């Protein structure tokens, strides 16, 4: 299930300038809401549209040509040391901005170059960013005829297509394309598919196709749909890709198709997250098996396992947090899924403890920890089990209405993406995987805490990795109650100091703080 990702230092970007671009950056629209009055009006009328306060300002996302940092949606906060990677504070901010914020989108846009050039307006075309991480095409033919002969089920496969199975009527820059086919691995780039791209004699539509797909279609090579951390990496990259292609008012339209690049029937507890992106039924490779299909508008989105991609294994500079791209993703998702924000009636902090119903990484003295929290009248405590018995949107609702979210290391902590801005994520114990949720919390801009004093926790046994051997993730834990309360107390103190929290209370309780 988990693919190995090899990190290596990328070569210089020299020699990649001066390519003709179809429509970037000159025609790229600077101010999203101002450029498209109909989009702004819709937001104005819509209940809970997260961008209402940006409508009559010059705000831009940050990647647009001509968008000034001061006008951008958000800037990262870099209070800490950078630990020697860069020279100045400004460098540190910019580095984080490129690694994990809208700067990442900006770089994709700058890298975009034409791989297959149209001869005339209605012709085929293909453009991609470096290493074929993101591409988009018009009037593209994909020949799925030979899939009828495939007996095995397809997932993480690089040989879904063969030479000539994908192409269009346009002038192919073969060498340019091949030069970018250097990340050949199923979920790292579109190289495995696009290295097979070929020129067709005629415009495919009207000549080759059994099926014509008029609406924009996203090809989705997804990671593990059973695991929230990995599957949300798919959704996150889909959202980021919409920004890469955001030069028109329909950027976030749900009238688009999703074609999952697998012949397994899609199943996931997180299925409802697709409602954010499409109102149509999901397609997979079986949908078109045996057919020649022409896509008028095709998007090859950013992928979940890209080298230096987001957010799996992303190298992040020290000392910075709060990515606007991540908070925009969180807001967009909560808004589209209509996750309500509850009014509070008192000043108690809402503490949620995520309990696992799994064999490993259980809290052995969970009852005791819960009782100790409940004994404190400043906390409103809730123990939850997020499994298939609770709809995913209900889970999000609980998370979104929590101030302190506590759980032991596990994919469920990905819920931190949907906490309010002032919240604390308390990874009770990280099971020796230190970076994973710490970095995700930094990107999202919520405060991260974890257990430090190992003398105050008891590991049940050495752990039993399925492949044999000891492993900190394959056992259970008991925690010292006093130390636990002390840490939760620190979280509570932090939250009460946050301006955003004070404002939130003020709005609901109408009293002086
Ligand atoms: C599609 O592929 C099949 C076999 O793989 C081939 O016979 C057919 O000619 C192809 N169709 C087009 C339009 O290229
Ligand atoms: C992507 O951008 C292109 C060029 O602006 C546009 O024609 C196309 O409709 C966009 N696709 C999607 C899916 O938004
Ligand atoms: C509850 O708090 C009181 C006073 O702070 C303490 O004496 C008592 O032991 C606590 N009980 C639990 C179950 O933690």
XYZ file of C-alpha atoms and ligand atoms in Angstrom:
555
model
C 0.000 0.000 0.000
C 2.793 2.427 0.781
C 5.085 3.316 -2.063
C 8.653 4.186 -1.435
C 9.568 7.751 -2.199
C 13.149 8.594 -2.947
C 14.168 12.153 -2.299
C 16.971 13.597 -4.285
C 18.231 17.049 -5.003
C 16.803 18.431 -8.179
C 19.088 19.734 -10.879
C 19.135 23.385 -11.752
C 16.170 24.844 -13.534
C 18.407 26.512 -16.087
C 17.602 25.839 -19.692
C 13.900 25.792 -19.022
C 13.091 29.342 -19.876
C 11.771 30.976 -22.962
C 9.218 28.363 -23.903
C 6.119 29.618 -25.535
C 3.145 29.609 -23.210
C -0.467 29.311 -24.252
C -1.984 31.749 -21.832
C 0.319 32.363 -18.900
C 1.080 34.529 -17.165
C -0.083 37.500 -19.274
C -3.753 36.552 -19.394
C -3.723 35.274 -15.882
C -6.322 37.083 -13.821
C -4.959 38.982 -10.836
C -7.870 39.239 -8.446
C -10.134 36.240 -8.377
C -13.269 37.747 -6.854
C -12.869 41.121 -8.513
C -12.200 39.614 -11.900
C -15.347 37.557 -11.897
C -18.278 39.627 -10.571
C -20.598 36.623 -10.881
C -18.359 34.642 -8.550
C -18.257 37.500 -6.067
C -22.063 37.893 -6.178
C -22.590 34.226 -5.566
C -20.342 34.386 -2.520
C -22.154 37.460 -1.242
C -25.488 35.642 -1.383
C -24.285 32.291 -0.139
C -24.607 31.460 3.537
C -21.224 30.968 5.142
C -19.098 31.740 2.072
C -15.644 31.955 3.663
C -14.452 34.802 1.439
C -17.089 37.428 2.246
C -14.579 39.734 3.911
C -12.359 39.608 0.813
C -15.009 40.581 -1.717
C -14.561 44.311 -1.893
C -10.836 44.308 -1.390
C -7.941 43.840 -3.767
C -7.221 40.453 -2.245
C -5.612 37.788 -4.376
C -4.605 34.228 -3.578
C -0.942 35.016 -3.906
C 0.188 33.200 -7.037
C -1.396 35.490 -9.592
C 0.775 37.549 -11.868
C 0.961 40.992 -10.262
C -0.397 39.957 -6.843
C 1.507 41.839 -4.153
C 2.362 39.991 -0.932
C 0.485 42.651 1.029
C -2.718 41.881 -0.906
C -2.432 38.139 -0.716
C -4.891 35.855 1.030
C -2.453 35.045 3.857
C 1.241 35.124 4.674
C 3.072 32.467 6.645
C 4.218 33.219 10.173
C 7.889 32.562 10.881
C 8.626 33.231 14.527
C 11.217 30.503 15.028
C 14.797 29.887 13.939
C 15.252 28.511 10.436
C 18.264 26.431 11.505
C 20.661 27.496 8.813
C 18.927 26.752 5.512
C 18.554 30.355 4.446
C 20.125 33.759 4.985
C 17.372 36.067 6.195
C 13.896 36.195 7.679
C 12.538 37.142 4.289
C 14.242 34.123 2.714
C 12.767 31.943 5.409
C 9.237 33.189 4.725
C 9.700 32.836 0.979
C 11.057 29.329 1.343
C 8.040 28.221 3.340
C 5.779 30.009 0.877
C 7.240 28.018 -2.021
C 7.379 24.723 -0.173
C 3.942 24.651 1.401
C 1.838 27.637 0.478
C 0.426 29.414 -2.565
C 4.023 29.902 -3.701
C 3.886 26.250 -4.666
C 1.039 27.043 -7.079
C 2.903 30.080 -8.401
C 5.916 27.911 -9.219
C 3.767 25.396 -11.088
C 2.371 28.237 -13.177
C 5.800 29.611 -13.955
C 7.024 26.202 -14.985
C 4.180 25.570 -17.392
C 5.234 24.913 -20.951
C 3.615 23.668 -24.117
C 4.264 20.043 -24.915
C 1.939 19.744 -27.863
C 1.194 22.887 -29.772
C -2.113 23.499 -31.525
C -2.015 24.404 -35.223
C -5.299 26.287 -34.933
C -7.750 27.361 -32.224
C -9.916 24.241 -32.028
C -6.933 21.907 -32.242
C -5.576 19.598 -29.564
C -3.078 20.914 -27.037
C -1.069 19.790 -24.036
C 0.759 21.907 -21.450
C 2.638 20.721 -18.371
C 4.677 21.937 -15.449
C 8.146 20.504 -14.756
C 8.509 16.731 -14.331
C 4.938 16.470 -15.654
C 3.509 17.018 -12.198
C 0.544 18.947 -13.525
C -0.776 18.984 -17.090
C -3.842 20.056 -18.935
C -4.988 19.176 -22.391
C -7.666 19.941 -24.936
C -9.201 17.552 -27.438
C -7.218 14.586 -26.244
C -7.932 11.018 -27.322
C -7.379 8.093 -24.982
C -7.751 4.605 -26.408
C -8.944 2.177 -23.723
C -9.580 -0.626 -26.230
C -6.877 -2.964 -24.989
C -8.116 -2.825 -21.388
C -10.645 -5.540 -22.266
C -7.739 -7.965 -22.480
C -6.402 -7.144 -19.026
C -7.300 -9.892 -16.578
C -5.753 -8.397 -13.426
C -7.260 -5.451 -11.628
C -5.408 -2.196 -12.106
C -4.092 0.063 -9.353
C -0.754 1.936 -9.090
C -0.015 0.649 -12.606
C 2.258 2.426 -15.062
C 1.183 0.348 -18.054
C -2.500 1.171 -18.275
C -1.740 2.677 -21.692
C 0.635 1.651 -24.491
C 2.362 3.695 -27.171
C -0.200 5.614 -29.219
C -3.076 5.088 -26.789
C -3.025 8.774 -25.921
C -2.623 11.638 -28.348
C -3.949 14.614 -30.171
C -3.679 16.647 -33.356
C -0.975 19.155 -32.485
C 2.784 19.625 -32.961
C 4.456 17.444 -30.348
C 7.701 18.674 -28.781
C 8.908 15.155 -28.218
C 12.313 15.975 -26.762
C 10.895 18.578 -24.404
C 8.356 16.036 -23.200
C 10.953 13.288 -22.771
C 13.237 15.615 -20.815
C 10.497 15.933 -18.222
C 9.864 12.197 -17.956
C 12.292 11.822 -15.069
C 9.939 11.004 -12.214
C 8.735 7.666 -13.436
C 6.733 6.151 -10.599
C 2.960 5.648 -10.445
C 2.031 8.511 -8.131
C 4.908 10.926 -8.708
C 4.116 12.354 -12.109
C 2.169 11.888 -15.340
C 5.348 10.654 -17.037
C 4.222 7.009 -17.122
C 1.201 8.011 -19.219
C 2.381 11.032 -21.187
C 5.643 9.522 -22.434
C 3.291 7.526 -24.683
C 1.652 10.653 -26.127
C 1.630 10.742 -29.903
C 0.556 13.010 -32.727
C -2.669 12.066 -34.512
C -3.266 12.738 -38.206
C -6.601 14.403 -37.580
C -8.348 16.188 -34.715
C -9.599 13.224 -32.651
C -13.095 14.582 -32.045
C -15.257 13.674 -35.007
C -12.761 11.110 -36.261
C -11.628 8.548 -33.695
C -13.956 8.536 -30.733
C -16.622 6.157 -29.519
C -17.350 8.561 -26.687
C -16.919 12.336 -26.471
C -16.644 13.868 -23.014
C -17.593 17.524 -23.203
C -17.171 18.494 -19.571
C -13.780 19.014 -17.970
C -12.428 15.745 -16.636
C -9.816 15.197 -13.945
C -7.767 12.002 -14.186
C -7.242 10.849 -10.617
C -4.318 8.616 -9.678
C -5.171 8.204 -6.016
C -3.208 6.996 -3.004
C -4.771 4.838 -0.263
C -8.490 5.582 -0.052
C -8.810 3.697 3.259
C -6.503 6.029 5.144
C -7.489 9.608 5.912
C -3.947 10.976 5.859
C -3.197 9.529 2.443
C -6.600 10.057 0.883
C -6.716 13.689 1.951
C -3.409 14.110 0.211
C -5.397 13.255 -2.942
C -8.120 15.784 -2.164
C -5.625 18.429 -1.181
C -3.759 18.062 -4.471
C -6.991 18.147 -6.409
C -7.846 21.447 -4.745
C -4.342 22.804 -5.361
C -4.670 21.782 -9.015
C -7.856 23.799 -9.357
C -5.795 26.802 -8.327
C -3.121 25.984 -10.897
C -5.873 26.108 -13.494
C -7.806 29.001 -12.011
C -7.919 31.452 -14.884
C -11.680 31.327 -15.369
C -14.872 31.733 -13.293
C -15.706 28.017 -13.374
C -12.491 27.109 -11.592
C -14.242 25.488 -8.643
C -17.260 24.248 -10.564
C -18.690 20.868 -9.575
C -19.918 20.260 -13.100
C -16.779 18.256 -13.869
C -15.928 14.558 -14.051
C -13.477 12.532 -12.004
C -11.933 9.500 -13.653
C -10.156 7.311 -11.109
C -7.212 5.624 -12.785
C -7.990 2.168 -11.348
C -10.225 -0.734 -12.258
C -11.050 -1.462 -8.629
C -14.463 -0.165 -7.681
C -13.806 2.853 -5.516
C -14.649 2.451 -1.868
C -13.843 4.767 1.002
C -15.259 5.979 4.315
C -14.384 9.462 3.082
C -16.495 9.287 -0.099
C -18.445 12.386 0.879
C -15.312 14.492 0.358
C -15.853 14.077 -3.394
C -19.024 16.163 -3.040
C -16.721 19.146 -2.642
C -15.429 18.660 -6.177
C -18.042 17.027 -8.353
C -21.778 16.544 -8.566
C -21.373 13.616 -10.942
C -20.829 9.938 -10.309
C -17.175 8.896 -10.084
C -15.760 7.122 -13.108
C -13.022 4.510 -13.146
C -11.198 2.571 -15.859
C -14.084 0.111 -16.193
C -16.317 2.957 -17.308
C -14.432 3.210 -20.600
C -12.924 -0.250 -21.015
C -12.944 -1.160 -24.726
C -13.689 2.379 -25.910
C -11.868 5.191 -27.627
C -12.674 8.320 -25.633
C -12.122 11.943 -26.583
C -11.871 14.502 -23.824
C -12.498 18.111 -24.750
C -10.850 19.304 -21.586
C -8.573 17.125 -19.522
C -6.710 17.907 -16.301
C -3.832 15.807 -14.980
C -3.709 17.083 -11.403
C -0.844 17.259 -8.925
C -0.214 13.869 -7.343
C -0.013 12.638 -3.746
C 3.523 11.199 -3.892
C 5.407 13.810 -5.860
C 9.034 14.432 -4.970
C 8.952 17.676 -2.964
C 5.187 17.573 -3.288
C 2.500 18.307 -0.739
C 1.964 17.142 1.884
C 3.371 13.623 2.166
C 7.069 13.720 3.137
C 7.303 17.430 2.364
C 10.583 18.938 3.499
C 9.551 22.080 5.374
C 11.821 24.820 6.578
C 11.989 25.203 10.358
C 10.380 27.998 12.295
C 7.406 28.709 10.023
C 3.739 27.829 10.046
C 0.326 28.755 8.676
C -0.068 28.104 4.996
C -2.841 30.080 3.301
C -3.275 27.238 0.838
C -4.041 24.827 3.668
C -6.465 27.148 5.401
C -8.188 27.852 2.084
C -8.499 24.095 1.504
C -9.964 23.628 4.966
C -12.466 26.481 4.542
C -13.455 25.366 1.068
C -14.153 21.838 2.208
C -16.082 22.822 5.336
C -18.118 25.306 3.333
C -18.964 22.970 0.475
C -19.908 20.162 2.862
C -21.967 22.623 4.911
C -20.302 21.672 8.183
C -21.937 23.866 10.839
C -20.076 25.878 13.412
C -21.870 25.636 16.738
C -22.606 28.573 18.980
C -21.043 28.245 22.398
C -23.053 28.939 25.538
C -20.269 29.189 28.061
C -16.533 29.620 28.254
C -15.670 25.959 28.690
C -13.068 24.697 26.249
C -14.320 21.929 24.022
C -11.974 18.995 24.460
C -12.323 16.047 22.092
C -10.470 12.812 22.696
C -10.248 10.521 19.700
C -10.433 6.889 20.758
C -9.291 4.134 18.415
C -11.144 0.866 17.845
C -8.080 -0.928 16.555
C -5.705 -3.571 17.870
C -2.816 -1.211 18.434
C -2.156 2.286 19.698
C -4.947 2.221 22.234
C -4.844 4.263 25.407
C -4.891 1.630 28.136
C -6.057 4.030 30.858
C -8.375 6.026 28.641
C -11.260 5.953 31.151
C -9.014 7.428 33.788
C -7.821 10.215 31.472
C -11.395 11.068 30.500
C -12.514 11.132 34.132
C -9.646 13.418 35.049
C -10.615 15.828 32.267
C -14.282 15.747 33.208
C -13.327 16.583 36.757
C -12.233 20.000 35.519
C -15.256 22.249 35.093
C -13.418 24.418 32.578
C -13.563 21.627 30.032
C -16.449 20.313 28.025
C -15.211 16.805 27.308
C -16.193 14.441 24.586
C -14.774 11.016 23.740
C -15.303 10.011 20.117
C -14.699 6.993 17.935
C -14.418 7.956 14.293
C -15.286 4.828 12.386
C -17.802 3.806 9.750
C -20.643 4.002 12.268
C -20.381 7.764 12.211
C -20.829 9.594 8.882
C -17.690 11.422 7.866
C -19.472 14.781 7.772
C -20.597 14.242 11.382
C -16.957 13.578 12.305
C -15.939 16.813 10.647
C -18.647 18.657 12.534
C -17.324 17.437 15.890
C -13.747 18.223 14.929
C -14.596 21.657 13.637
C -16.292 22.442 16.935
C -13.377 21.359 19.121
C -10.755 23.602 20.706
C -8.421 20.865 21.908
C -8.221 17.672 19.898
C -6.403 14.763 21.520
C -5.403 11.465 19.954
C -2.552 9.042 19.715
C -0.561 8.794 16.453
C -2.779 7.643 13.567
C -4.416 8.830 10.357
C -7.410 10.171 12.317
C -5.212 13.068 13.390
C -5.540 14.355 9.825
C -8.741 15.849 11.244
C -6.479 18.648 12.505
C -6.907 20.202 9.058
C -10.484 21.054 10.021
C -9.957 22.474 13.495
C -10.581 26.169 14.085
C -7.541 28.453 13.745
C -6.987 28.841 17.492
C -7.114 25.104 18.226
C -4.489 22.778 19.666
C -3.814 19.327 18.297
C -2.364 17.188 21.060
C -0.764 14.056 19.595
C -0.753 12.170 22.842
C 2.201 10.111 21.702
C 3.857 10.192 18.287
C 5.114 6.580 18.459
C 8.538 7.732 17.254
C 7.128 9.247 14.057
C 7.982 12.815 14.885
C 7.490 14.840 11.736
C 4.213 13.623 10.291
C 1.495 15.446 12.255
C 3.833 18.102 13.558
C 4.434 19.276 9.990
C 0.800 18.933 8.991
C -0.186 21.068 11.999
C 2.417 23.662 11.004
C 1.027 23.805 7.481
C -2.509 24.178 8.769
C -1.393 26.727 11.343
C -2.769 25.076 14.473
C -0.717 24.579 17.617
C 0.881 21.164 17.963
C 1.741 19.419 21.231
C 2.963 15.954 22.064
C 4.140 13.854 25.000
C 7.792 14.521 25.777
C 8.615 12.786 29.059
C 8.933 9.096 28.246
C 9.387 8.194 31.920
C 5.749 9.209 32.355
C 4.263 6.779 29.898
C 4.192 3.003 29.827
C 4.510 1.051 26.621
C 2.599 -2.251 26.961
C 5.313 -4.278 25.244
C 7.982 -3.876 22.582
C 5.413 -3.927 19.783
C 4.753 -6.437 17.012
C 5.418 -5.252 13.486
C 3.544 -7.433 10.948
C 6.880 -8.170 9.238
C 8.396 -9.185 12.581
C 10.405 -7.194 15.073
C 9.647 -4.560 17.663
C 7.848 -1.351 16.625
C 6.485 1.555 18.640
C 3.371 1.816 16.455
C 2.236 -1.758 17.081
C 1.498 -1.709 20.776
C -0.590 0.171 23.367
C 0.165 2.875 25.917
C -0.662 4.047 29.410
C -0.199 7.707 30.370
C 0.536 9.427 33.645
C -2.618 11.303 34.611
C -0.949 14.260 36.277
C 1.359 14.875 33.336
C -1.602 14.523 30.968
C -3.571 17.180 32.828
C -0.545 19.436 32.919
C -0.180 19.262 29.126
C -3.893 19.836 28.498
C -3.593 22.806 30.879
C -0.847 24.279 28.684
C -3.052 23.828 25.632
C -5.925 25.597 27.419
C -3.691 28.484 28.377
C -2.470 28.876 24.802
C -6.005 28.942 23.375
C -7.267 31.540 25.811
C -4.495 33.860 24.660
C -5.415 33.646 20.984
C -7.058 36.739 19.524
C -9.109 34.608 17.131
C -10.497 32.652 20.086
C -11.370 35.775 22.048
C -13.174 37.134 19.030
C -15.066 33.889 18.597
C -16.231 33.956 22.233
C -17.148 37.605 22.011
C -19.364 36.965 19.013
C -21.262 34.167 20.737
C -21.381 35.341 24.332
C -21.594 39.099 23.766
C -19.614 39.851 26.870
C -16.440 41.605 27.783
C -13.328 39.481 27.926
C -7.304 1.640 -30.389
O -6.515 0.519 -30.052
C -6.857 -0.663 -30.786
C -6.017 -1.836 -30.251
O -5.226 -1.511 -29.197
C -6.595 -0.423 -32.252
O -6.940 -1.574 -32.980
C -7.425 0.778 -32.705
O -7.122 1.082 -34.035
C -7.136 1.988 -31.843
N -8.041 3.068 -32.206
C -7.615 4.276 -32.547
C -8.661 5.271 -32.892
O -6.440 4.595 -32.532
C -8.135 24.814 -17.295
O -7.672 25.993 -17.886
C -7.952 26.094 -19.252
C -7.227 27.321 -19.799
O -7.599 28.467 -19.108
C -9.451 26.173 -19.450
O -9.780 26.266 -20.817
C -10.073 24.934 -18.862
O -11.466 25.017 -18.918
C -9.634 24.705 -17.430
N -10.093 23.420 -16.977
C -10.786 23.256 -15.860
C -11.124 21.862 -15.525
O -11.113 24.137 -15.132
C -11.087 15.767 40.955
O -10.542 16.969 41.441
C -10.375 16.997 42.836
C -9.944 18.384 43.273
O -9.273 19.074 42.269
C -9.404 15.919 43.253
O -9.252 15.894 44.653
C -9.900 14.571 42.767
O -8.959 13.560 43.033
C -10.168 14.603 41.291
N -10.770 13.366 40.830
C -10.379 12.758 39.699
C -11.135 11.538 39.333
O -9.447 13.152 39.028
